[in-house]
Amino acid sequence: MRFNKQQILTIPNLLSLLRLLMIPLFIYLYLHGHDGWTAFVLILSGVTDVVDGYIARHFNQVSDFGKAFDPIADKLTQAAMLLCLLSRHRLMIVPLLLLAVKDVFNAVSGLLVIRRTGVVLGAEWHGKLTTVLLYGMMILHVVWQDIPRWTSNMLNAFCVAMMLVSFVLYARRNIRAIRSANKE
């Protein structure tokens, strides 16, 4: 699959790049105890994610490159923040490991879909909801340093449950697309 300059140099893709560039900043802020600023940068990152999707859809800047690049920026942001939170909340290992397994599977199966069909499948509602829930949970854990363990565990469990639902739904979609392509 080839991408031309117009597909890559779009405002939504530049916002995804900005999100990637924010990762070292919020890691630095978090590790140096600047929780308020960490939360601010994480919220700004989430806002750029929403804005890039809005711009892409409403100004006809949706591209196959963007469909692939945007989730990479999201997942790297989520993984980096979960790694940071792991220093204070050891159960963050569960969503972090699930994120890794889910996204490796989705990346491999997504590449197979592209190879067999030539189509880049975009995000679906459950993936977007999972992202919102993860951002919310992460931000709460950053700003609420003495969050009660049961509250932390419940938020974590809720996110993990939604991640599992999304994993299953994306896996079904990708496997169906691969099987359909194999039948043709």
XYZ file of C-alpha atoms in Angstrom:
184
model
C 0.000 0.000 0.000
C 1.360 3.407 -0.967
C 0.584 6.735 0.606
C 0.936 10.072 -1.090
C 1.984 13.314 0.559
C -1.595 14.610 0.714
C -2.651 11.546 2.724
C 0.152 11.964 5.243
C 0.459 15.728 5.702
C -3.021 16.395 7.018
C -4.048 18.267 10.145
C -5.418 15.084 11.781
C -2.137 13.239 11.185
C -0.126 16.182 12.492
C -2.286 16.127 15.633
C -1.517 12.412 16.014
C 2.177 13.254 15.698
C 1.761 15.953 18.353
C 0.197 13.302 20.615
C 3.281 11.139 20.156
C 5.518 14.076 21.010
C 3.571 14.659 24.252
C 4.515 11.214 25.588
C 8.037 12.118 26.783
C 6.643 15.331 28.275
C 3.988 13.694 30.442
C 6.410 10.936 31.469
C 8.890 13.579 32.609
C 6.199 15.545 34.437
C 4.829 12.432 36.141
C 8.235 11.155 37.245
C 9.068 14.569 38.709
C 5.870 14.767 40.742
C 4.047 17.364 38.637
C 0.732 15.533 38.728
C -1.389 18.544 37.794
C 0.698 19.229 34.713
C 0.776 15.532 33.875
C -3.019 15.452 33.959
C -3.183 18.619 31.855
C -0.911 17.156 29.152
C -2.826 13.867 29.225
C -6.146 15.725 28.846
C -4.655 17.796 26.020
C -3.557 14.558 24.369
C -7.091 13.171 24.650
C -8.551 16.387 23.232
C -6.229 16.224 20.218
C -7.448 12.674 19.626
C -11.069 13.825 19.543
C -10.254 16.890 17.427
C -8.236 14.958 14.846
C -11.118 12.538 14.346
C -13.596 15.390 14.001
C -11.432 17.236 11.482
C -10.748 14.062 9.496
C -14.442 13.234 9.142
C -15.867 16.721 8.689
C -13.207 18.073 6.337
C -12.763 14.914 4.277
C -9.229 14.257 5.533
C -9.757 10.599 6.408
C -6.875 8.561 5.010
C -5.674 4.995 5.273
C -2.442 6.343 6.755
C -4.416 8.196 9.435
C -6.536 5.124 10.200
C -3.306 3.281 10.982
C -1.283 6.134 12.555
C -3.926 7.505 14.946
C -4.367 4.236 16.891
C -0.584 3.882 17.191
C -0.393 7.297 18.846
C -3.297 6.367 21.128
C -1.875 3.023 22.198
C 1.625 4.357 22.818
C 0.146 7.161 24.931
C -1.970 4.711 26.919
C 0.888 2.263 27.408
C 3.287 4.995 28.541
C 0.811 6.390 31.072
C -0.100 2.930 32.373
C 3.619 2.224 32.816
C 3.967 5.429 34.809
C 0.944 4.585 36.960
C 2.373 1.136 37.600
C 4.921 2.823 39.886
C 2.071 3.728 42.293
C -0.637 1.187 41.452
C 0.624 -2.322 40.850
C -2.699 -3.530 39.401
C -2.129 -1.259 36.384
C -0.193 -4.256 35.081
C -3.515 -5.885 34.127
C -4.745 -3.225 31.669
C -1.173 -2.716 30.450
C -0.713 -6.401 29.590
C -4.198 -6.642 28.089
C -3.503 -3.536 26.009
C -0.321 -5.147 24.708
C -1.953 -8.489 23.864
C -5.036 -6.866 22.323
C -3.072 -4.450 20.203
C -0.498 -6.948 18.986
C -3.333 -9.246 17.931
C -5.222 -6.373 16.295
C -2.098 -5.147 14.511
C -1.279 -8.579 13.091
C -4.865 -9.393 12.130
C -5.342 -5.851 10.777
C -2.288 -6.251 8.563
C -3.670 -9.561 7.311
C -6.963 -7.836 6.501
C -5.102 -5.133 4.565
C -2.995 -7.695 2.744
C -5.964 -9.868 1.778
C -8.567 -7.156 1.096
C -6.627 -3.946 0.503
C -8.933 -2.257 3.039
C -7.823 -0.480 6.217
C -10.555 -0.962 8.798
C -11.125 2.001 11.092
C -11.949 2.273 14.761
C -15.369 1.261 16.013
C -17.536 2.558 18.873
C -16.243 0.037 21.412
C -12.635 0.986 20.725
C -13.461 4.657 21.160
C -15.360 3.967 24.391
C -12.431 1.935 25.695
C -10.093 4.832 24.945
C -12.338 7.317 26.781
C -12.600 5.019 29.799
C -8.837 4.436 29.898
C -8.090 8.159 29.686
C -10.612 8.849 32.445
C -9.169 6.153 34.695
C -5.598 7.281 34.069
C -6.362 10.945 34.711
C -8.200 10.105 37.947
C -5.232 8.070 39.146
C -2.834 10.891 38.316
C -4.756 13.632 40.134
C -6.142 11.549 43.027
C -2.902 10.368 44.569
C -4.525 8.778 47.612
C -7.356 7.130 45.681
C -8.860 4.375 47.845
C -7.726 0.941 46.738
C -11.291 -0.315 46.175
C -12.066 2.691 43.959
C -8.870 2.162 42.000
C -9.599 -1.548 41.645
C -13.189 -0.923 40.484
C -12.092 1.640 37.881
C -9.377 -0.730 36.737
C -11.792 -3.682 36.517
C -14.334 -1.636 34.569
C -11.679 -0.588 32.032
C -10.350 -4.130 31.739
C -13.876 -5.454 31.132
C -14.456 -2.914 28.351
C -11.039 -3.690 26.876
C -11.970 -7.390 26.775
C -15.279 -6.628 25.060
C -13.506 -4.468 22.503
C -10.814 -7.110 21.983
C -13.427 -9.768 21.223
C -15.412 -7.506 18.885
C -12.331 -6.379 16.929
C -11.041 -9.958 16.752
C -14.383 -11.168 15.362
C -14.459 -8.347 12.804
C -10.906 -8.963 11.608
C -11.266 -12.745 11.477
C -14.500 -12.409 9.475
C -12.813 -10.032 7.022
C -9.895 -12.446 6.566
C -12.223 -15.439 6.100
C -14.366 -13.520 3.592
C -11.263 -12.606 1.603
C -10.108 -16.228 1.638
C -13.426 -17.391 0.171
C -13.152 -15.046 -2.803
